[in-house]
Coordinates of C-alpha atoms in Angstrom, one line a residue:
M1 CA -38.2 1.4 7.5
V2 CA -35.3 -0.1 10.3
S3 CA -32.1 0.8 7.8
V4 CA -33.7 4.9 8.4
W5 CA -34.8 4.5 11.9
L6 CA -31.1 3.3 12.9
Q7 CA -29.4 6.2 10.9
L8 CA -31.4 8.8 12.9
A9 CA -30.9 7.1 15.5
M10 CA -27.0 7.5 15.4
E11 CA -27.1 11.1 14.5
N12 CA -29.3 12.2 17.1
L13 CA -27.0 9.8 19.4
R14 CA -23.8 11.8 18.4
S15 CA -25.7 15.3 18.6
E16 CA -26.0 13.7 22.1
R17 CA -29.8 14.3 21.9
L18 CA -30.1 11.1 23.9
S19 CA -34.6 11.1 24.2
Q20 CA -34.6 11.6 20.1
A21 CA -32.4 9.2 19.8
A22 CA -33.5 6.4 22.0
V23 CA -37.0 6.8 20.2
F24 CA -36.2 5.5 16.8
Y25 CA -34.0 2.8 18.5
K26 CA -37.2 1.4 20.2
Q27 CA -39.0 2.0 16.8
V28 CA -36.4 -0.5 15.3
L29 CA -36.8 -3.1 18.6
Q30 CA -41.1 -2.9 17.7
V31 CA -39.9 -4.2 14.5
N32 CA -37.4 -6.7 15.1
P33 CA -36.6 -7.1 19.5
N34 CA -33.5 -8.8 18.6
Q35 CA -32.1 -6.0 16.4
A36 CA -28.5 -6.2 18.2
E37 CA -27.0 -2.4 17.2
A38 CA -30.4 -1.0 18.6
L39 CA -29.9 -3.1 21.6
Q40 CA -27.0 -2.5 22.8
W41 CA -26.9 1.9 22.3
L42 CA -30.3 1.7 23.5
G43 CA -28.8 -0.1 26.9
L44 CA -26.0 2.5 26.7
I45 CA -28.8 5.7 26.7
L46 CA -31.1 4.1 29.1
H47 CA -27.7 4.5 30.8
K48 CA -26.6 7.4 30.7
Q49 CA -30.9 8.5 31.6
G50 CA -30.4 7.0 35.3
D51 CA -31.8 2.9 34.5
S52 CA -28.9 0.9 34.3
E53 CA -31.0 -1.8 34.9
R54 CA -32.4 -2.1 32.2
A55 CA -29.5 -0.7 30.5
I56 CA -27.6 -3.8 31.7
E57 CA -31.4 -5.9 30.6
H58 CA -30.5 -4.9 26.5
I59 CA -26.8 -5.1 26.7
N60 CA -26.8 -8.4 27.5
L61 CA -29.8 -9.0 25.0
A62 CA -27.0 -7.4 22.0
I63 CA -24.6 -9.6 22.9
T64 CA -26.6 -13.0 23.5
Q65 CA -27.7 -11.7 19.5
N66 CA -24.6 -11.1 18.5
P67 CA -21.6 -13.0 20.9
L68 CA -18.2 -11.7 18.6
N69 CA -19.1 -7.9 18.8
A70 CA -16.3 -6.8 21.1
V71 CA -18.0 -3.4 21.6
S72 CA -21.1 -5.1 23.3
H73 CA -18.7 -6.4 25.7
I74 CA -16.8 -3.7 26.1
T75 CA -20.3 -0.8 26.2
L76 CA -21.2 -3.6 28.9
A77 CA -18.6 -3.6 31.1
S78 CA -18.3 0.6 31.1
V79 CA -21.7 0.3 32.5
F80 CA -20.4 -1.9 35.2
K81 CA -17.4 -0.3 35.7
D82 CA -19.7 3.0 35.8
L83 CA -22.3 1.3 38.9
G84 CA -19.0 0.1 41.2
Q85 CA -19.5 -3.7 40.0
L86 CA -15.4 -4.0 39.0
D87 CA -15.0 -7.5 39.1
A88 CA -17.9 -7.9 36.6
A89 CA -16.9 -4.9 34.2
I90 CA -13.6 -6.7 34.8
D91 CA -15.2 -10.2 33.2
S92 CA -16.6 -7.9 30.4
Y93 CA -13.8 -6.3 29.7
G94 CA -11.9 -9.6 29.3
K95 CA -15.2 -11.1 26.7
A96 CA -13.8 -8.4 24.6
L97 CA -10.3 -9.0 24.6
S98 CA -10.2 -12.8 24.3
L99 CA -12.3 -11.7 20.9
K100 CA -9.7 -9.0 19.8
H101 CA -6.8 -8.6 21.4
D102 CA -5.7 -5.8 21.1
L103 CA -7.1 -3.8 22.1
A104 CA -5.5 -1.3 23.3
E105 CA -8.2 1.1 25.0
V106 CA -9.6 -1.5 26.8
H107 CA -6.3 -2.5 28.0
N108 CA -5.8 0.3 29.7
N109 CA -10.0 0.5 30.5
I110 CA -9.3 -2.6 32.8
G111 CA -5.9 -0.8 34.5
T112 CA -8.5 1.9 35.0
V113 CA -10.4 -0.8 37.1
Y114 CA -6.8 -2.1 38.8
V115 CA -7.1 1.1 40.2
L116 CA -10.5 1.2 41.7
K117 CA -10.0 -1.8 43.3
G118 CA -6.4 -1.0 45.0
K119 CA -4.5 -3.3 42.8
L120 CA -1.5 -1.6 41.3
D121 CA 0.6 -4.3 40.2
E122 CA -2.1 -5.6 38.0
A123 CA -3.1 -2.3 36.8
Q124 CA 0.8 -1.7 35.7
T125 CA 0.6 -5.1 34.3
S126 CA -2.1 -3.6 31.9
F127 CA -1.1 -0.4 31.7
Q128 CA 2.1 -1.6 29.8
T129 CA -0.4 -4.7 27.7
A130 CA -1.4 -0.9 25.8
I131 CA 1.6 0.6 26.0
S132 CA 3.0 -2.5 24.0
V133 CA -0.1 -2.7 21.7
S134 CA -0.5 0.6 21.1
P135 CA 3.7 2.3 21.8
A136 CA 1.4 6.1 21.1
F137 CA -0.5 5.2 23.7
A138 CA -0.6 8.8 25.3
E139 CA -3.1 8.3 28.1
A140 CA -2.0 4.8 29.0
H141 CA 1.9 6.1 29.5
N142 CA 0.3 9.1 32.0
N143 CA -1.8 6.0 33.8
L144 CA 1.5 3.5 33.7
G145 CA 3.7 7.2 35.5
I146 CA 0.4 7.5 38.1
V147 CA 1.0 4.2 39.5
F148 CA 4.8 4.6 39.7
S149 CA 3.9 7.3 41.4
S150 CA 1.8 5.5 43.9
Q151 CA 4.1 2.9 44.3
G152 CA 7.1 5.4 45.7
K153 CA 8.6 4.3 42.1
H154 CA 10.0 8.4 41.1
D155 CA 12.5 7.7 38.5
D156 CA 10.1 5.4 36.6
A157 CA 6.7 8.0 37.1
V158 CA 8.7 10.9 35.5
A159 CA 9.4 9.3 32.3
C160 CA 5.6 7.7 31.8
F161 CA 4.9 11.3 32.3
Q162 CA 7.5 12.9 29.7
R163 CA 6.8 10.3 27.5
A164 CA 2.9 10.4 27.3
I165 CA 3.8 14.9 27.0
A166 CA 6.4 14.3 24.6
L167 CA 3.4 11.4 22.1
A168 CA 0.7 14.6 23.0
P169 CA 2.4 17.6 24.0
G170 CA -0.8 19.5 24.8
Y171 CA -1.4 16.9 27.5
A172 CA -2.1 19.2 30.3
K173 CA -2.8 16.1 33.0
A174 CA 0.2 14.4 32.2
Q175 CA 1.8 18.0 33.1
T176 CA 0.2 18.5 36.4
N177 CA 1.0 14.6 37.0
L178 CA 5.3 15.3 36.1
S179 CA 5.0 18.6 38.1
L180 CA 3.9 16.9 41.0
E181 CA 6.0 14.8 41.1
L182 CA 9.3 16.8 40.2
S183 CA 8.0 19.2 43.6
A184 CA 7.7 16.3 45.8
A185 CA 10.5 14.6 45.0
G186 CA 12.7 18.0 45.0
G187 CA 12.1 18.5 48.5
T188 CA 9.6 21.0 47.5
D189 CA 6.5 22.4 50.3
E190 CA 3.7 21.0 47.3
P191 CA 3.3 17.6 48.0
N192 CA 3.2 14.4 45.7
D193 CA -0.4 14.2 46.1
V194 CA -1.0 10.3 44.8
D195 CA -4.7 10.0 46.1
E196 CA -5.6 13.4 44.0
M197 CA -3.9 12.1 40.7
L198 CA -5.7 8.6 41.6
H199 CA -9.3 10.5 41.7
A200 CA -8.5 12.1 38.8
M201 CA -8.1 8.8 37.1
R202 CA -11.3 7.6 38.6
Q203 CA -12.8 11.0 37.5
V204 CA -11.7 10.5 33.6
S205 CA -14.6 10.8 30.7
E206 CA -14.4 10.4 27.8
N207 CA -15.0 11.9 24.6
E208 CA -18.4 10.6 23.7
L209 CA -17.9 11.1 20.3
Y210 CA -14.4 9.4 19.8
Y211 CA -15.4 5.9 21.4
M212 CA -18.2 5.9 19.6
A213 CA -16.7 6.4 16.5
V214 CA -13.5 4.2 16.7
A215 CA -16.4 1.2 18.0
L216 CA -17.8 1.6 14.8
R217 CA -14.7 1.1 13.5
M218 CA -14.1 -1.7 15.4
E219 CA -18.0 -2.6 14.5
G220 CA -17.0 -2.9 10.9
K221 CA -18.7 0.5 9.7
P222 CA -15.7 2.9 8.5
E223 CA -18.2 5.3 7.2
R224 CA -20.8 6.0 10.4
A225 CA -16.9 5.7 12.2
I226 CA -15.8 8.7 9.7
E227 CA -18.9 10.8 10.6
T228 CA -19.0 10.7 14.3
F229 CA -15.1 11.7 13.5
R230 CA -15.8 14.1 12.0
Q231 CA -18.3 15.9 14.3
A232 CA -16.3 14.8 17.2
T233 CA -13.4 16.9 15.5
V234 CA -16.5 20.5 15.2
L235 CA -17.5 19.5 18.8
D236 CA -13.4 20.0 20.1
P237 CA -11.7 21.5 16.7
H238 CA -8.2 21.6 19.4
R239 CA -8.3 17.9 20.3
Y240 CA -4.8 16.5 18.7
E241 CA -5.9 12.4 19.0
N242 CA -10.2 13.7 17.1
W243 CA -7.9 14.7 13.4
L244 CA -5.7 11.9 14.2
A245 CA -8.4 8.7 14.7
L246 CA -10.5 10.7 11.3
G247 CA -7.0 10.9 9.6
N248 CA -6.4 7.6 9.8
A249 CA -10.1 5.9 9.5
L250 CA -9.9 8.4 6.1
Q251 CA -6.7 6.6 5.0
S252 CA -7.9 3.6 5.5
Q253 CA -11.1 3.6 3.1
G254 CA -8.6 5.7 0.3
M255 CA -10.1 9.0 0.9
V256 CA -5.8 10.2 1.2
V257 CA -6.2 13.9 0.0
E258 CA -8.6 14.8 3.2
A259 CA -6.1 12.6 5.1
R260 CA -3.7 14.3 4.8
D261 CA -5.2 17.5 6.1
C262 CA -6.4 15.6 9.1
L263 CA -2.6 14.8 9.4
Q264 CA -1.0 18.3 8.8
R265 CA -3.5 19.4 11.1
C266 CA -2.4 17.5 14.1
N267 CA 0.6 18.2 13.3
A268 CA -0.1 21.8 13.5
L269 CA -1.8 21.0 16.5
S270 CA 1.2 19.0 18.3
P271 CA 4.2 18.9 15.4
K272 CA 5.3 15.9 15.4
P273 CA 7.6 14.4 12.4
G274 CA 6.0 10.6 12.3
I275 CA 3.1 12.9 11.7
R276 CA 4.4 14.3 8.9
V277 CA 6.1 11.3 7.6
R278 CA 3.0 9.6 7.6
S279 CA 1.5 12.2 5.4
D280 CA 3.5 12.3 3.0
L281 CA 4.7 9.4 2.1
M282 CA 1.1 8.1 1.8
L283 CA -0.5 6.6 -1.1
P284 CA -3.8 6.4 -2.6
I285 CA -4.9 2.8 -1.7
I286 CA -6.1 2.1 -4.5
M287 CA -4.4 3.2 -7.6
G288 CA -7.2 4.7 -10.1
T289 CA -5.6 4.9 -13.5
Q290 CA -1.8 4.9 -15.2
P291 CA -1.9 8.4 -15.5
N292 CA -2.6 8.5 -11.6
V293 CA 0.0 6.0 -10.7
N294 CA 3.2 8.3 -12.8
Q295 CA 1.2 11.0 -10.7
T296 CA 1.3 9.3 -7.6
R297 CA 5.1 8.3 -7.2
Q298 CA 6.3 11.7 -8.6
R299 CA 4.3 13.0 -5.6
L300 CA 5.9 11.2 -3.2
E301 CA 9.5 11.7 -4.7
R302 CA 9.0 15.1 -4.3
N303 CA 8.1 15.2 -0.5
L304 CA 10.5 12.0 0.3
Q305 CA 12.7 14.7 -1.5
Q306 CA 11.8 17.4 0.9
L307 CA 12.0 15.2 4.1
I308 CA 15.8 14.5 3.2
D309 CA 16.3 18.3 2.4
D310 CA 15.1 19.0 6.0
Q311 CA 17.2 16.8 8.0
I312 CA 14.1 15.0 9.6
K313 CA 14.9 13.1 12.5
M314 CA 13.0 11.0 15.2
D315 CA 13.6 8.4 17.4
D316 CA 11.9 5.4 16.2
P317 CA 9.4 5.2 13.2
Y318 CA 7.7 3.2 14.9
A319 CA 6.5 3.9 17.5
E320 CA 5.6 7.4 15.9
Q321 CA 3.0 5.3 13.9
C322 CA 5.4 5.4 10.5
V323 CA 4.3 3.2 8.3
T324 CA 5.6 1.3 5.1
N325 CA 5.3 1.7 2.1
F326 CA 3.4 -1.0 1.1
H327 CA 1.3 0.2 -1.9
L328 CA 4.1 0.6 -4.3
A329 CA 4.8 -3.2 -4.8
Y330 CA 1.0 -2.9 -7.0
H331 CA 2.6 -0.7 -9.4
G332 CA 4.3 -2.2 -11.3
L333 CA 7.0 -0.7 -11.8
N334 CA 11.0 -1.2 -10.9
D335 CA 10.6 0.1 -6.7
K336 CA 14.9 -0.3 -6.0
E337 CA 15.4 3.1 -6.1
I338 CA 12.8 4.8 -5.1
Q339 CA 12.9 1.7 -2.0
I340 CA 16.8 2.8 -1.3
K341 CA 16.2 6.1 -0.9
I342 CA 13.1 6.1 1.3
A343 CA 15.5 3.1 3.5
D344 CA 18.2 5.7 3.2
F345 CA 15.6 8.6 4.3
Y346 CA 14.6 6.5 8.1
A347 CA 18.6 5.4 8.8
Q348 CA 18.6 9.4 8.1
A349 CA 16.5 10.5 10.5
C350 CA 16.6 7.8 13.2
P351 CA 20.4 6.4 13.1
S352 CA 19.1 3.6 15.9
L353 CA 18.0 2.1 14.1
L354 CA 20.8 1.0 12.9
Y355 CA 21.7 -1.7 15.4
V356 CA 24.5 -4.3 15.0
A357 CA 24.2 -7.4 16.8
P358 CA 27.5 -8.1 19.1
H359 CA 28.3 -11.8 17.5
C360 CA 28.3 -10.3 14.1
N361 CA 31.1 -8.9 15.1
R362 CA 33.0 -12.0 15.6
P363 CA 33.8 -14.8 13.1
R364 CA 31.4 -17.2 13.5
G365 CA 33.6 -20.5 16.6
G366 CA 32.7 -24.2 18.0
T367 CA 31.1 -26.7 15.8
Q368 CA 27.6 -26.4 17.1
K369 CA 24.1 -26.8 14.6
K370 CA 23.3 -23.3 12.5
R371 CA 21.0 -21.5 13.7
I372 CA 18.0 -19.8 11.7
G373 CA 15.8 -17.6 12.4
F374 CA 12.2 -17.0 11.1
L375 CA 10.6 -13.5 11.7
S376 CA 7.3 -12.3 10.7
E377 CA 4.3 -10.8 12.1
Y378 CA 1.6 -12.9 10.2
I379 CA 2.5 -16.8 11.6
A380 CA -1.2 -17.4 11.7
K381 CA -4.3 -16.8 9.6
H382 CA -2.5 -15.0 7.0
S383 CA -1.5 -15.7 3.4
V384 CA 2.3 -15.4 4.2
A385 CA 1.1 -18.3 7.5
S386 CA 0.3 -20.7 4.2
S387 CA 2.6 -20.9 2.3
Y388 CA 6.0 -20.4 4.7
S389 CA 4.4 -22.0 7.7
H390 CA 5.1 -25.5 5.9
I391 CA 8.9 -24.8 5.5
V392 CA 9.4 -23.3 8.7
N393 CA 8.0 -26.7 9.9
M394 CA 9.2 -29.3 8.0
L395 CA 13.0 -27.1 8.7
A396 CA 13.1 -27.6 12.7
D397 CA 11.9 -31.5 12.1
Q398 CA 14.8 -31.8 9.7
G399 CA 16.9 -31.6 12.9
E400 CA 20.1 -30.1 10.3
Y401 CA 20.3 -26.5 12.1
E402 CA 18.2 -25.3 15.2
V403 CA 14.9 -23.3 14.0
V404 CA 13.4 -20.0 15.9
L405 CA 9.7 -18.7 15.0
L406 CA 10.2 -15.1 16.3
S407 CA 6.4 -12.8 16.6
H408 CA 4.8 -11.1 18.3
G409 CA 1.8 -13.3 19.2
D410 CA 1.2 -15.9 22.2
A411 CA 2.7 -19.7 20.6
T412 CA -0.3 -21.2 23.2
D413 CA -3.4 -19.2 21.4
A414 CA -5.0 -21.5 19.2
A415 CA -4.0 -20.4 15.6
I416 CA -0.7 -21.2 15.7
R417 CA -0.7 -23.6 17.6
Q418 CA -3.1 -25.6 14.4
T419 CA -0.4 -23.5 12.5
Y420 CA 3.1 -25.6 13.6
P421 CA 1.4 -28.5 14.7
K422 CA 4.4 -30.1 17.4
F423 CA 6.9 -27.6 16.0
K424 CA 10.3 -28.8 17.3
G425 CA 12.1 -25.7 17.4
L426 CA 12.3 -23.1 19.5
F427 CA 9.1 -20.2 19.3
T428 CA 10.5 -16.2 20.7
R429 CA 8.0 -13.9 22.1
L430 CA 9.0 -10.4 20.4
P431 CA 7.6 -7.2 22.3
L432 CA 6.2 -4.5 20.5
D433 CA 9.2 -2.4 20.9
L434 CA 12.2 -1.7 18.4
Q435 CA 15.1 -1.8 20.5
K436 CA 13.7 -4.7 23.7
A437 CA 13.4 -6.8 19.5
R438 CA 16.4 -6.0 18.1
E439 CA 18.1 -6.8 21.8
M440 CA 15.8 -10.3 22.8
I441 CA 16.8 -11.2 19.1
A442 CA 21.0 -10.4 19.6
A443 CA 20.8 -13.0 22.4
L444 CA 19.8 -15.9 19.9
E445 CA 22.8 -15.4 18.1
L446 CA 21.8 -16.4 14.8
D447 CA 23.4 -17.9 11.8
V448 CA 20.5 -16.7 9.0
L449 CA 17.3 -14.6 9.8
V450 CA 14.9 -15.2 7.4
Y451 CA 12.0 -12.4 7.1
L452 CA 8.9 -13.8 4.9
D453 CA 7.8 -11.3 4.3
I454 CA 9.3 -7.0 4.9
G455 CA 6.8 -4.3 4.1
M456 CA 4.0 -5.7 5.2
G457 CA 3.9 -4.3 9.0
P458 CA 5.7 -1.2 10.6
F459 CA 7.4 -3.4 13.2
S460 CA 9.1 -5.7 11.1
Y461 CA 9.3 -3.8 8.0
F462 CA 11.7 -1.6 11.1
L463 CA 13.1 -3.8 12.3
A464 CA 14.7 -5.0 9.2
Y465 CA 17.6 -2.0 9.3
S466 CA 19.2 -3.8 12.1
R467 CA 21.8 -6.3 12.2
L468 CA 21.0 -8.4 13.6
A469 CA 22.2 -12.4 12.1
R470 CA 25.3 -12.9 10.0
T471 CA 22.9 -13.0 7.1
Q472 CA 19.7 -11.8 6.0
C473 CA 17.4 -13.0 3.5
V474 CA 13.6 -11.9 2.5
T475 CA 10.9 -14.0 1.1
G476 CA 8.5 -13.0 -1.3
G477 CA 6.0 -12.7 1.6
H478 CA 5.3 -9.0 0.4
P479 CA 6.6 -9.6 -3.3
V480 CA 8.7 -6.4 -3.9
T481 CA 12.6 -5.1 -3.0
T482 CA 13.0 -3.5 0.8
G483 CA 16.0 -0.9 -0.3
I484 CA 17.1 -1.8 2.9
G485 CA 21.0 -2.3 2.8
A486 CA 21.0 -5.3 6.3
V487 CA 18.8 -7.4 3.8
D488 CA 21.2 -10.1 2.0
Y489 CA 19.5 -12.2 -0.2
F490 CA 16.3 -11.6 -1.5
L491 CA 15.0 -15.3 -2.0
S492 CA 12.7 -16.3 -5.3
S493 CA 12.4 -18.2 -7.3
D494 CA 13.7 -18.6 -11.0
L495 CA 10.1 -20.0 -12.4
A496 CA 9.0 -15.9 -10.9
E497 CA 11.6 -13.9 -12.4
T498 CA 12.8 -11.9 -16.3
T499 CA 15.8 -12.7 -17.2
N500 CA 16.6 -8.6 -16.3
A501 CA 15.1 -9.4 -12.5
D502 CA 18.4 -8.5 -10.3
S503 CA 18.1 -4.8 -11.9
H504 CA 15.1 -4.5 -9.9
Y505 CA 17.0 -5.5 -6.5
S506 CA 18.9 -3.7 -3.7
E507 CA 19.4 -6.9 -2.1
K508 CA 21.8 -10.2 -3.9
L509 CA 18.7 -11.9 -6.2
V510 CA 18.2 -16.2 -5.4
R511 CA 16.9 -18.1 -8.1
L512 CA 15.3 -20.8 -6.7
P513 CA 15.1 -24.1 -9.3
F514 CA 11.7 -24.6 -7.2
G515 CA 8.6 -22.4 -6.0
M516 CA 9.1 -20.8 -2.6
F517 CA 5.9 -21.3 -1.7
Y518 CA 5.0 -24.9 -0.2
F519 CA 0.4 -25.4 0.2
A520 CA -1.5 -28.2 1.9
R521 CA -3.6 -29.0 -0.9
P522 CA -7.4 -29.0 0.7
T523 CA -9.3 -31.3 0.8
L524 CA -12.4 -31.2 -1.6
P525 CA -16.1 -31.7 -0.6
E526 CA -17.6 -34.8 -1.8
V527 CA -20.8 -33.1 -2.8
F528 CA -20.4 -29.6 -4.5
K529 CA -23.0 -26.9 -3.9
T530 CA -25.6 -25.3 -6.9
R531 CA -25.5 -23.1 -7.8
N532 CA -28.5 -21.9 -6.1
E533 CA -27.0 -22.9 -2.8
L534 CA -24.5 -19.9 -3.6
G535 CA -26.6 -17.8 -4.3
L536 CA -25.5 -17.3 -8.2
P537 CA -27.9 -16.9 -11.0
P538 CA -28.9 -20.2 -12.9
D539 CA -27.3 -19.8 -16.2
G540 CA -24.3 -18.0 -18.1
T541 CA -20.5 -17.7 -17.3
V542 CA -19.6 -16.3 -13.8
Y543 CA -16.2 -14.6 -13.7
L544 CA -14.4 -14.8 -10.0
C545 CA -10.9 -12.3 -9.6
P546 CA -10.5 -13.2 -5.6
L547 CA -8.5 -10.9 -5.3
M548 CA -8.1 -7.0 -2.9
L549 CA -8.6 -4.1 -5.0
H550 CA -5.5 -2.7 -4.3
K551 CA -3.5 -5.4 -6.4
L552 CA -5.8 -4.7 -9.7
H553 CA -3.3 -2.4 -11.5
P554 CA -5.5 0.1 -14.1
D555 CA -3.7 -2.1 -16.9
F556 CA -6.3 -4.8 -16.9

């Protein structure tokens, strides 16, 4: 019954029937007083009903039961913020970030708390961090503009408000703030009422359903998150963010037909080239049958040709949340021509991708060591890191080259320190901004840039269009040709390539006489667990296929 009560409680909570939801959560807690989910959401309900003291007790109990749940810390922080306990709110938001550092909404919320405290410099840092995590986060751009306005930085404020409006054309708050800023700068009688804007920020009430759905996704409950996003679109069908969030959630679960419909609805409300590109180039996560694969590719090629014919233009595909064509690689077909065509499309749509570092147009001089950069978004806690980190470490140890490791991670992070112990090269942390990252890498004047993977994530994929080193290579972290003209060589092994493999690569294929991966041999336990301890049946043969489902080809 507990699972049924939890489901009924959430259905009532989504419909804002707080009293009914509270009844079901209390029933759960009568059976299990330590049920963390019931404690957390009942705490939120108690707060909404004005009993904040008991709310804090319930949420703290939920955190005690599950201290690694970032959503509980965020919920507690929101209660403290409403009560004016601002330092406690910042502390709770900080605990959430210690569990999951790339939560743009949390950085934005911390910024609003700093505004309430009158600490605008700290607020500015928080909003800028939110933007670096999520460049298309319109609210954070608007909030940063308010801070700049209050600091007398007129041009910066105008740029932020304009950016917020470009990302969300129906964003009334940003339009009002831009109007106030421009009127004040123009010397009109209408004041630039910064206090009014700061007050408006304090009074912003988040769409409860929307953020509840975000919380559910963070908790690893995608089906319930999708249900909640659906309800949000019913209550406010004109809100662009609701349809975008629902589309993203559906796509992540492989429901691509409905996801495309949501993105098309986004485009109808607020046309953006990036949303159209995402919708037109979207691929199913799970392949289905071989005819399904063929139909998917045919549809992709038709849509791609239409995008090229329509001469789509965009300023920054990464900021507009365009994604890589990741799932093509698992179809088991020759992807060279379609990858080239996709790369040609993005180069046509956004010519700034084709940036060339100044030193690449000069002959190399001097006798200094050659400088080699290794770049990936996945330098720790990932299969890419497991495959290549030892090679990067050893090359730096040898001292024959200057080795630079490039990523947007923090070098002080424990996982990175563990993966690259006593690293003798240079670690460079890249900002999540294509133009700034290009300029930072260009300043290193690399002789060789090795991408450990291209196609896993959008940041490195769109960065690879630029000429940032005299020679540029990619390894098999994502084992498919890139189609990108600025990538010169694909580093592979003769052991992994067929005789006609060159025809599958837009890059020059380098067949090394040894494997490209270097794994540390694991230490085996002295005593292995029994079948019973592993929860396996005592008899019979057990077959294991330790792969993500999207890697299973229909031929299997």
